[in-house]
mmCIF file of C-alpha atoms in Angstrom:
data_model
loop_
_atom_site.group_PDB
_atom_site.id
_atom_site.type_symbol
_atom_site.label_atom_id
_atom_site.label_comp_id
_atom_site.label_asym_id
_atom_site.label_seq_id
_atom_site.Cartn_x
_atom_site.Cartn_y
_atom_site.Cartn_z
ATOM 1 C CA MET A 1 -2.539 -37.729 16.085
ATOM 2 C CA PRO A 2 -2.182 -36.793 19.776
ATOM 3 C CA PRO A 3 -5.443 -35.803 21.505
ATOM 4 C CA ILE A 4 -6.537 -32.181 21.584
ATOM 5 C CA ARG A 5 -5.505 -30.733 24.949
ATOM 6 C CA LEU A 6 -8.607 -28.967 26.259
ATOM 7 C CA ALA A 7 -9.183 -26.605 29.178
ATOM 8 C CA ILE A 8 -12.626 -25.934 30.610
ATOM 9 C CA VAL A 9 -13.158 -22.305 31.609
ATOM 10 C CA GLY A 10 -16.006 -21.942 34.109
ATOM 11 C CA PHE A 11 -16.584 -25.071 36.173
ATOM 12 C CA GLY A 12 -20.213 -24.929 37.262
ATOM 13 C CA LYS A 13 -22.916 -27.590 37.231
ATOM 14 C CA ILE A 14 -23.101 -28.052 33.445
ATOM 15 C CA ALA A 15 -19.335 -28.363 33.127
ATOM 16 C CA ARG A 16 -19.183 -30.933 35.916
ATOM 17 C CA ASP A 17 -22.261 -32.942 34.945
ATOM 18 C CA GLN A 18 -22.063 -32.796 31.148
ATOM 19 C CA HIS A 19 -18.741 -31.601 29.757
ATOM 20 C CA VAL A 20 -16.396 -33.701 31.905
ATOM 21 C CA PRO A 21 -18.065 -37.083 31.190
ATOM 22 C CA ALA A 22 -18.450 -36.246 27.494
ATOM 23 C CA ILE A 23 -14.786 -35.323 27.113
ATOM 24 C CA ALA A 24 -13.756 -38.513 28.927
ATOM 25 C CA THR A 25 -15.620 -40.685 26.408
ATOM 26 C CA THR A 26 -14.733 -38.793 23.214
ATOM 27 C CA PRO A 27 -11.697 -40.032 21.252
ATOM 28 C CA GLY A 28 -9.227 -37.373 20.174
ATOM 29 C CA ILE A 29 -9.659 -34.934 23.040
ATOM 30 C CA ALA A 30 -8.507 -34.828 26.671
ATOM 31 C CA LEU A 31 -9.238 -32.570 29.634
ATOM 32 C CA THR A 32 -5.912 -30.948 30.521
ATOM 33 C CA ALA A 33 -6.758 -27.996 32.791
ATOM 34 C CA ILE A 34 -9.570 -26.045 34.442
ATOM 35 C CA ALA A 35 -9.891 -22.297 35.009
ATOM 36 C CA SER A 36 -12.739 -21.225 37.283
ATOM 37 C CA HIS A 37 -13.753 -19.335 40.400
ATOM 38 C CA ASP A 38 -15.882 -22.373 41.321
ATOM 39 C CA GLY A 39 -13.053 -24.797 42.066
ATOM 40 C CA GLY A 40 -11.626 -27.601 39.980
ATOM 41 C CA LEU A 41 -11.363 -31.368 39.692
ATOM 42 C CA GLU A 42 -8.968 -33.635 41.556
ATOM 43 C CA GLY A 43 -5.974 -34.557 39.439
ATOM 44 C CA ILE A 44 -6.503 -31.760 36.860
ATOM 45 C CA PRO A 45 -4.336 -28.588 36.970
ATOM 46 C CA TYR A 46 -6.485 -25.741 38.283
ATOM 47 C CA PHE A 47 -6.273 -21.952 37.835
ATOM 48 C CA LYS A 48 -8.508 -19.134 39.026
ATOM 49 C CA THR A 49 -8.708 -17.339 35.666
ATOM 50 C CA LEU A 50 -8.152 -17.909 31.977
ATOM 51 C CA ASP A 51 -5.274 -15.415 32.027
ATOM 52 C CA HIS A 52 -3.521 -17.391 34.765
ATOM 53 C CA LEU A 53 -4.075 -20.617 32.863
ATOM 54 C CA LEU A 54 -2.589 -19.198 29.667
ATOM 55 C CA SER A 55 0.424 -17.673 31.410
ATOM 56 C CA GLU A 56 1.200 -20.322 34.035
ATOM 57 C CA GLY A 57 -0.587 -23.518 33.044
ATOM 58 C CA PRO A 58 0.230 -26.549 30.909
ATOM 59 C CA GLN A 59 0.178 -26.382 27.125
ATOM 60 C CA ILE A 60 -3.344 -26.538 25.741
ATOM 61 C CA ASP A 61 -4.807 -26.507 22.249
ATOM 62 C CA ALA A 62 -8.410 -25.481 22.941
ATOM 63 C CA VAL A 63 -10.798 -24.056 25.520
ATOM 64 C CA ALA A 64 -14.441 -24.778 26.279
ATOM 65 C CA LEU A 65 -16.051 -21.610 27.621
ATOM 66 C CA CYS A 66 -18.729 -22.624 30.136
ATOM 67 C CA THR A 67 -18.896 -19.226 31.831
ATOM 68 C CA PRO A 68 -22.003 -16.996 31.811
ATOM 69 C CA PRO A 69 -22.693 -15.508 28.355
ATOM 70 C CA GLN A 70 -21.995 -11.946 29.508
ATOM 71 C CA VAL A 71 -18.244 -12.652 29.750
ATOM 72 C CA ARG A 72 -17.702 -15.171 26.956
ATOM 73 C CA ARG A 73 -16.878 -12.730 24.162
ATOM 74 C CA ALA A 74 -13.908 -11.253 26.001
ATOM 75 C CA GLN A 75 -12.652 -14.696 27.012
ATOM 76 C CA ALA A 76 -12.985 -16.029 23.473
ATOM 77 C CA GLU A 77 -11.035 -13.056 22.157
ATOM 78 C CA VAL A 78 -8.207 -13.743 24.621
ATOM 79 C CA ALA A 79 -8.142 -17.456 23.816
ATOM 80 C CA LEU A 80 -8.113 -16.925 20.057
ATOM 81 C CA ALA A 81 -5.337 -14.342 20.415
ATOM 82 C CA ALA A 82 -3.354 -17.006 22.262
ATOM 83 C CA GLY A 83 -3.813 -19.398 19.339
ATOM 84 C CA LYS A 84 -6.436 -21.653 20.927
ATOM 85 C CA HIS A 85 -9.495 -23.253 19.383
ATOM 86 C CA VAL A 86 -12.690 -22.135 21.145
ATOM 87 C CA LEU A 87 -15.910 -23.943 22.022
ATOM 88 C CA LEU A 88 -18.740 -21.699 23.221
ATOM 89 C CA GLU A 89 -21.485 -23.094 25.440
ATOM 90 C CA LYS A 90 -24.961 -21.943 24.508
ATOM 91 C CA PRO A 91 -25.920 -19.187 24.001
ATOM 92 C CA PRO A 92 -22.683 -18.129 22.270
ATOM 93 C CA GLY A 93 -22.841 -14.627 23.723
ATOM 94 C CA ALA A 94 -24.932 -11.961 25.362
ATOM 95 C CA THR A 95 -25.659 -10.251 22.021
ATOM 96 C CA VAL A 96 -25.817 -11.288 18.389
ATOM 97 C CA SER A 97 -23.441 -8.649 17.031
ATOM 98 C CA GLU A 98 -20.533 -9.466 19.367
ATOM 99 C CA ILE A 99 -19.970 -12.853 17.714
ATOM 100 C CA ALA A 100 -19.084 -11.659 14.194
ATOM 101 C CA PRO A 101 -15.687 -10.200 15.248
ATOM 102 C CA LEU A 102 -14.843 -13.530 16.872
ATOM 103 C CA VAL A 103 -15.640 -15.383 13.651
ATOM 104 C CA ALA A 104 -13.318 -13.054 11.755
ATOM 105 C CA GLN A 105 -10.605 -13.389 14.412
ATOM 106 C CA ALA A 106 -10.798 -17.196 14.308
ATOM 107 C CA GLN A 107 -10.538 -17.154 10.526
ATOM 108 C CA ARG A 108 -7.475 -14.879 10.603
ATOM 109 C CA ALA A 109 -5.832 -17.075 13.220
ATOM 110 C CA GLY A 110 -6.657 -20.328 11.451
ATOM 111 C CA ARG A 111 -8.475 -21.588 14.530
ATOM 112 C CA THR A 112 -11.836 -23.260 15.094
ATOM 113 C CA LEU A 113 -14.736 -21.369 16.673
ATOM 114 C CA PHE A 114 -17.684 -23.605 17.564
ATOM 115 C CA ALA A 115 -20.961 -22.125 18.828
ATOM 116 C CA THR A 116 -22.643 -25.165 20.318
ATOM 117 C CA TRP A 117 -26.348 -25.927 20.481
ATOM 118 C CA HIS A 118 -26.348 -29.078 22.568
ATOM 119 C CA SER A 119 -30.039 -29.863 22.084
ATOM 120 C CA ARG A 120 -29.477 -30.319 18.351
ATOM 121 C CA PHE A 121 -27.423 -33.387 19.241
ATOM 122 C CA ALA A 122 -30.332 -35.030 21.094
ATOM 123 C CA PRO A 123 -31.124 -38.442 19.571
ATOM 124 C CA ALA A 124 -34.616 -37.584 18.287
ATOM 125 C CA VAL A 125 -33.657 -34.389 16.458
ATOM 126 C CA GLU A 126 -32.219 -35.813 13.233
ATOM 127 C CA PRO A 127 -35.006 -38.420 12.849
ATOM 128 C CA ALA A 128 -37.557 -35.635 13.360
ATOM 129 C CA ARG A 129 -35.872 -33.472 10.720
ATOM 130 C CA ALA A 130 -35.911 -36.344 8.215
ATOM 131 C CA PHE A 131 -39.575 -37.134 8.980
ATOM 132 C CA LEU A 132 -40.739 -33.530 8.568
ATOM 133 C CA ALA A 133 -38.756 -32.948 5.377
ATOM 134 C CA GLU A 134 -41.211 -35.195 3.527
ATOM 135 C CA ARG A 135 -44.467 -34.040 5.144
ATOM 136 C CA THR A 136 -46.953 -31.201 4.853
ATOM 137 C CA LEU A 137 -46.873 -29.265 8.134
ATOM 138 C CA ARG A 138 -50.018 -27.779 9.657
ATOM 139 C CA ALA A 139 -49.052 -26.385 13.082
ATOM 140 C CA VAL A 140 -46.349 -26.499 15.742
ATOM 141 C CA THR A 141 -46.786 -26.182 19.516
ATOM 142 C CA ILE A 142 -43.888 -25.882 21.965
ATOM 143 C CA ALA A 143 -44.146 -26.230 25.748
ATOM 144 C CA TRP A 144 -40.782 -25.598 27.455
ATOM 145 C CA LYS A 145 -41.629 -25.238 31.132
ATOM 146 C CA GLU A 146 -39.370 -25.896 34.106
ATOM 147 C CA ASP A 147 -38.858 -24.870 37.714
ATOM 148 C CA VAL A 148 -35.990 -22.368 37.772
ATOM 149 C CA ARG A 149 -35.314 -23.129 41.438
ATOM 150 C CA ILE A 150 -34.511 -26.746 40.552
ATOM 151 C CA TRP A 151 -32.572 -26.253 37.335
ATOM 152 C CA HIS A 152 -30.814 -22.920 37.971
ATOM 153 C CA PRO A 153 -30.368 -22.585 41.744
ATOM 154 C CA GLY A 154 -28.370 -19.555 42.794
ATOM 155 C CA GLN A 155 -27.492 -18.543 39.226
ATOM 156 C CA ALA A 156 -27.915 -14.799 39.612
ATOM 157 C CA TRP A 157 -26.382 -14.108 36.192
ATOM 158 C CA ILE A 158 -29.386 -15.651 34.442
ATOM 159 C CA TRP A 159 -31.558 -12.744 35.658
ATOM 160 C CA GLU A 160 -29.129 -10.020 34.590
ATOM 161 C CA PRO A 161 -29.018 -8.296 31.157
ATOM 162 C CA GLY A 162 -27.513 -10.776 28.721
ATOM 163 C CA GLY A 163 -28.426 -13.738 30.917
ATOM 164 C CA LEU A 164 -31.654 -14.265 28.899
ATOM 165 C CA GLY A 165 -33.871 -15.398 31.793
ATOM 166 C CA VAL A 166 -36.346 -18.031 30.611
ATOM 167 C CA PHE A 167 -34.761 -17.915 27.166
ATOM 168 C CA ASP A 168 -31.691 -19.670 28.575
ATOM 169 C CA PRO A 169 -33.583 -22.993 28.403
ATOM 170 C CA GLY A 170 -36.046 -21.705 25.805
ATOM 171 C CA ILE A 171 -33.275 -21.175 23.282
ATOM 172 C CA ASN A 172 -32.771 -24.950 23.350
ATOM 173 C CA ALA A 173 -36.275 -25.345 21.933
ATOM 174 C CA LEU A 174 -35.504 -22.749 19.269
ATOM 175 C CA SER A 175 -32.268 -24.517 18.365
ATOM 176 C CA ILE A 176 -34.186 -27.757 17.820
ATOM 177 C CA LEU A 177 -37.034 -26.059 15.969
ATOM 178 C CA THR A 178 -34.740 -24.292 13.510
ATOM 179 C CA GLU A 179 -32.940 -27.587 12.883
ATOM 180 C CA ILE A 180 -35.990 -29.755 12.158
ATOM 181 C CA LEU A 181 -38.274 -27.447 10.170
ATOM 182 C CA PRO A 182 -37.799 -27.412 6.387
ATOM 183 C CA ARG A 183 -38.076 -23.615 6.044
ATOM 184 C CA PRO A 184 -36.749 -20.628 8.030
ATOM 185 C CA ILE A 185 -39.119 -19.093 10.573
ATOM 186 C CA PHE A 186 -39.671 -15.562 11.840
ATOM 187 C CA LEU A 187 -41.258 -14.093 14.958
ATOM 188 C CA THR A 188 -44.714 -12.483 14.642
ATOM 189 C CA ARG A 189 -45.705 -11.844 18.293
ATOM 190 C CA ALA A 190 -44.089 -11.936 21.714
ATOM 191 C CA GLU A 191 -45.375 -11.440 25.259
ATOM 192 C CA LEU A 192 -42.655 -11.331 27.923
ATOM 193 C CA ALA A 193 -43.304 -11.506 31.673
ATOM 194 C CA PHE A 194 -40.656 -9.810 33.828
ATOM 195 C CA PRO A 195 -40.548 -10.160 37.620
ATOM 196 C CA ALA A 196 -40.693 -6.684 39.121
ATOM 197 C CA ASN A 197 -37.246 -7.184 40.679
ATOM 198 C CA ARG A 198 -35.453 -8.802 37.718
ATOM 199 C CA ALA A 199 -33.954 -7.628 34.418
ATOM 200 C CA ALA A 200 -34.777 -10.788 32.442
ATOM 201 C CA PRO A 201 -38.090 -12.530 31.722
ATOM 202 C CA ILE A 202 -39.487 -15.396 33.754
ATOM 203 C CA ALA A 203 -41.933 -16.423 31.013
ATOM 204 C CA ALA A 204 -42.516 -15.854 27.293
ATOM 205 C CA ASP A 205 -45.456 -16.491 24.973
ATOM 206 C CA LEU A 206 -44.388 -16.450 21.312
ATOM 207 C CA ASP A 207 -45.817 -16.872 17.838
ATOM 208 C CA PHE A 208 -43.741 -17.617 14.737
ATOM 209 C CA SER A 209 -44.494 -18.354 11.105
ATOM 210 C CA ASP A 210 -42.707 -19.247 7.881
ATOM 211 C CA THR A 211 -43.207 -18.220 4.249
ATOM 212 C CA ASN A 212 -45.952 -20.843 3.906
ATOM 213 C CA GLY A 213 -47.901 -19.378 6.824
ATOM 214 C CA LEU A 214 -47.156 -22.222 9.248
ATOM 215 C CA ALA A 215 -48.575 -21.428 12.706
ATOM 216 C CA ILE A 216 -46.001 -21.939 15.463
ATOM 217 C CA HIS A 217 -46.817 -21.237 19.108
ATOM 218 C CA ALA A 218 -44.271 -21.472 21.921
ATOM 219 C CA GLU A 219 -44.631 -21.111 25.675
ATOM 220 C CA PHE A 220 -41.548 -20.827 27.874
ATOM 221 C CA ASP A 221 -42.013 -20.646 31.645
ATOM 222 C CA PHE A 222 -39.654 -20.769 34.640
ATOM 223 C CA ARG A 223 -42.539 -21.084 37.129
ATOM 224 C CA GLN A 224 -43.499 -24.680 36.378
ATOM 225 C CA THR A 225 -44.171 -26.931 39.351
ATOM 226 C CA GLY A 226 -44.851 -30.640 39.226
ATOM 227 C CA PRO A 227 -44.039 -32.366 35.935
ATOM 228 C CA GLN A 228 -41.502 -30.484 33.823
ATOM 229 C CA SER A 229 -41.998 -30.228 30.037
ATOM 230 C CA TRP A 230 -39.574 -29.851 27.159
ATOM 231 C CA ASP A 231 -41.865 -30.835 24.294
ATOM 232 C CA ILE A 232 -42.405 -29.937 20.633
ATOM 233 C CA LEU A 233 -45.591 -31.131 18.913
ATOM 234 C CA VAL A 234 -45.859 -30.925 15.119
ATOM 235 C CA GLU A 235 -49.192 -31.529 13.391
ATOM 236 C CA THR A 236 -48.728 -32.850 9.851
ATOM 237 C CA ALA A 237 -50.969 -34.177 7.100
ATOM 238 C CA ASP A 238 -49.749 -37.633 8.151
ATOM 239 C CA GLY A 239 -50.370 -37.402 11.860
ATOM 240 C CA VAL A 240 -48.776 -35.839 14.910
ATOM 241 C CA LEU A 241 -45.048 -35.964 15.637
ATOM 242 C CA VAL A 242 -43.971 -35.318 19.232
ATOM 243 C CA LEU A 243 -40.427 -34.647 20.426
ATOM 244 C CA SER A 244 -40.331 -34.909 24.192
ATOM 245 C CA LYS A 245 -37.828 -34.701 27.038
ATOM 246 C CA GLY A 246 -35.802 -32.065 25.199
ATOM 247 C CA GLY A 247 -35.356 -34.224 22.106
ATOM 248 C CA ALA A 248 -34.566 -37.538 23.804
ATOM 249 C CA GLU A 249 -37.802 -39.184 22.655
ATOM 250 C CA LEU A 250 -39.817 -39.129 19.435
ATOM 251 C CA ALA A 251 -43.291 -40.491 18.761
ATOM 252 C CA HIS A 252 -45.617 -40.496 15.722
ATOM 253 C CA ASP A 253 -49.320 -40.789 16.531
ATOM 254 C CA GLY A 254 -48.399 -42.301 19.882
ATOM 255 C CA LYS A 255 -45.943 -44.863 18.487
ATOM 256 C CA LYS A 256 -42.429 -44.494 19.869
ATOM 257 C CA LEU A 257 -39.815 -43.988 17.154
ATOM 258 C CA VAL A 258 -36.858 -42.960 19.336
ATOM 259 C CA GLU A 259 -36.198 -43.478 23.034
ATOM 260 C CA THR A 260 -32.476 -43.167 23.667
ATOM 261 C CA PRO A 261 -30.406 -42.115 26.682
ATOM 262 C CA GLU A 262 -29.015 -38.591 26.581
ATOM 263 C CA ALA A 263 -25.769 -38.183 24.647
ATOM 264 C CA GLU A 264 -25.888 -34.555 23.566
ATOM 265 C CA TYR A 265 -22.528 -33.421 24.897
ATOM 266 C CA ARG A 266 -20.675 -36.385 23.427
ATOM 267 C CA GLY A 267 -22.075 -35.242 20.089
ATOM 268 C CA ILE A 268 -20.775 -31.729 20.730
ATOM 269 C CA TYR A 269 -17.247 -32.928 21.411
ATOM 270 C CA ARG A 270 -17.201 -35.314 18.452
ATOM 271 C CA ARG A 271 -18.162 -32.343 16.299
ATOM 272 C CA PHE A 272 -15.481 -30.137 17.898
ATOM 273 C CA VAL A 273 -12.805 -32.739 17.138
ATOM 274 C CA GLU A 274 -14.038 -32.978 13.532
ATOM 275 C CA LEU A 275 -14.024 -29.211 13.088
ATOM 276 C CA ILE A 276 -10.489 -28.829 14.418
ATOM 277 C CA ALA A 277 -9.239 -31.695 12.232
ATOM 278 C CA GLY A 278 -10.832 -30.097 9.184
ATOM 279 C CA GLY A 279 -9.704 -26.546 9.960
ATOM 280 C CA MET A 280 -13.326 -25.344 10.080
ATOM 281 C CA SER A 281 -15.638 -23.279 12.290
ATOM 282 C CA ASP A 282 -19.350 -23.718 12.998
ATOM 283 C CA VAL A 283 -21.192 -20.626 14.202
ATOM 284 C CA ASP A 284 -24.975 -20.584 13.709
ATOM 285 C CA LEU A 285 -26.578 -17.550 15.346
ATOM 286 C CA VAL A 286 -30.180 -18.137 14.230
ATOM 287 C CA PRO A 287 -31.536 -19.290 17.629
ATOM 288 C CA LEU A 288 -29.964 -16.264 19.323
ATOM 289 C CA GLN A 289 -31.383 -13.986 16.614
ATOM 290 C CA HIS A 290 -34.886 -15.229 17.423
ATOM 291 C CA VAL A 291 -34.357 -14.389 21.095
ATOM 292 C CA ALA A 292 -33.115 -10.919 20.141
ATOM 293 C CA ASP A 293 -36.247 -10.478 18.009
ATOM 294 C CA ALA A 294 -38.419 -11.425 20.990
ATOM 295 C CA PHE A 295 -36.782 -8.743 23.139
ATOM 296 C CA MET A 296 -37.208 -6.223 20.317
ATOM 297 C CA LEU A 297 -40.808 -7.059 19.421
ATOM 298 C CA GLY A 298 -42.116 -8.315 22.735
ATOM 299 C CA ARG A 299 -44.714 -6.571 24.843
ATOM 300 C CA ARG A 300 -43.451 -6.555 28.426
ATOM 301 C CA THR A 301 -45.583 -7.018 31.504
ATOM 302 C CA LEU A 302 -44.488 -6.935 35.137
ATOM 303 C CA VAL A 303 -45.356 -9.860 37.391
ATOM 304 C CA GLU A 304 -44.715 -10.535 41.061
ATOM 305 C CA PRO A 305 -41.088 -10.361 42.211
ATOM 306 C CA PHE A 306 -39.041 -13.543 42.066
ATOM 307 C CA GLU A 307 -36.967 -14.642 45.044
ATOM 308 C CA ASP A 308 -34.568 -17.600 44.985
#
């Protein structure tokens, strides 16, 4: 079979640093074009917009939407209407409800819609899920704290409605958590800190539980200086399991079980190729639903203004 001809739409830092290398090393798919206001890549046909790409560009089979979440729904609708398979960067959209019509549209068109959660493809996630499936869980603690100025410089959209603020990285923790725990969870408390000059939170303090009463506490913070943390600690009857570095490492009572270089986006594209070959879609909205619950339930406090 010839490779899937893919166009990246939105060519920012994540597309350049993660998507391009992953596509280059994934059999069955090839980068064929780029549509973006942020410039392109030497040797790859470039267009300012998705509409220009579809009307004037080379033949493509699929698009990877790496644009801000506020505009992805409309772009996905256009791409599906043009008969293209669609990969959505995380989060899949600015709201939960806007995704269902896309699922129906993809089904009618016989095309693949893939809502990606790249952190679920981190090397420690599946081993953690298997470990916890056979254990009695006692408590979970999440610390997802990073310096927004380092990881999201100049990204004004992240502070706008639909941009999610600190939940943009925090949703990665939720995507891992909902993958590794044996039972569904639900939010019980949320405290959200909003800079006085921003429409999205800079920090969140959350409690979750499950039907067995498992205590889950999560702290997300964009104001971290010094060491950055992307860690999930699970206390079990058989010791403490720690996923660290966003799921790249796993340890049980201090003994390393997994320590593997990052390969999340290669996993995403392998999955995309599989889905297209099988005529399937994969759209899990649970992590985004938890974020929506936090905005609904959360008590909001104003903190000092944030300036880039």
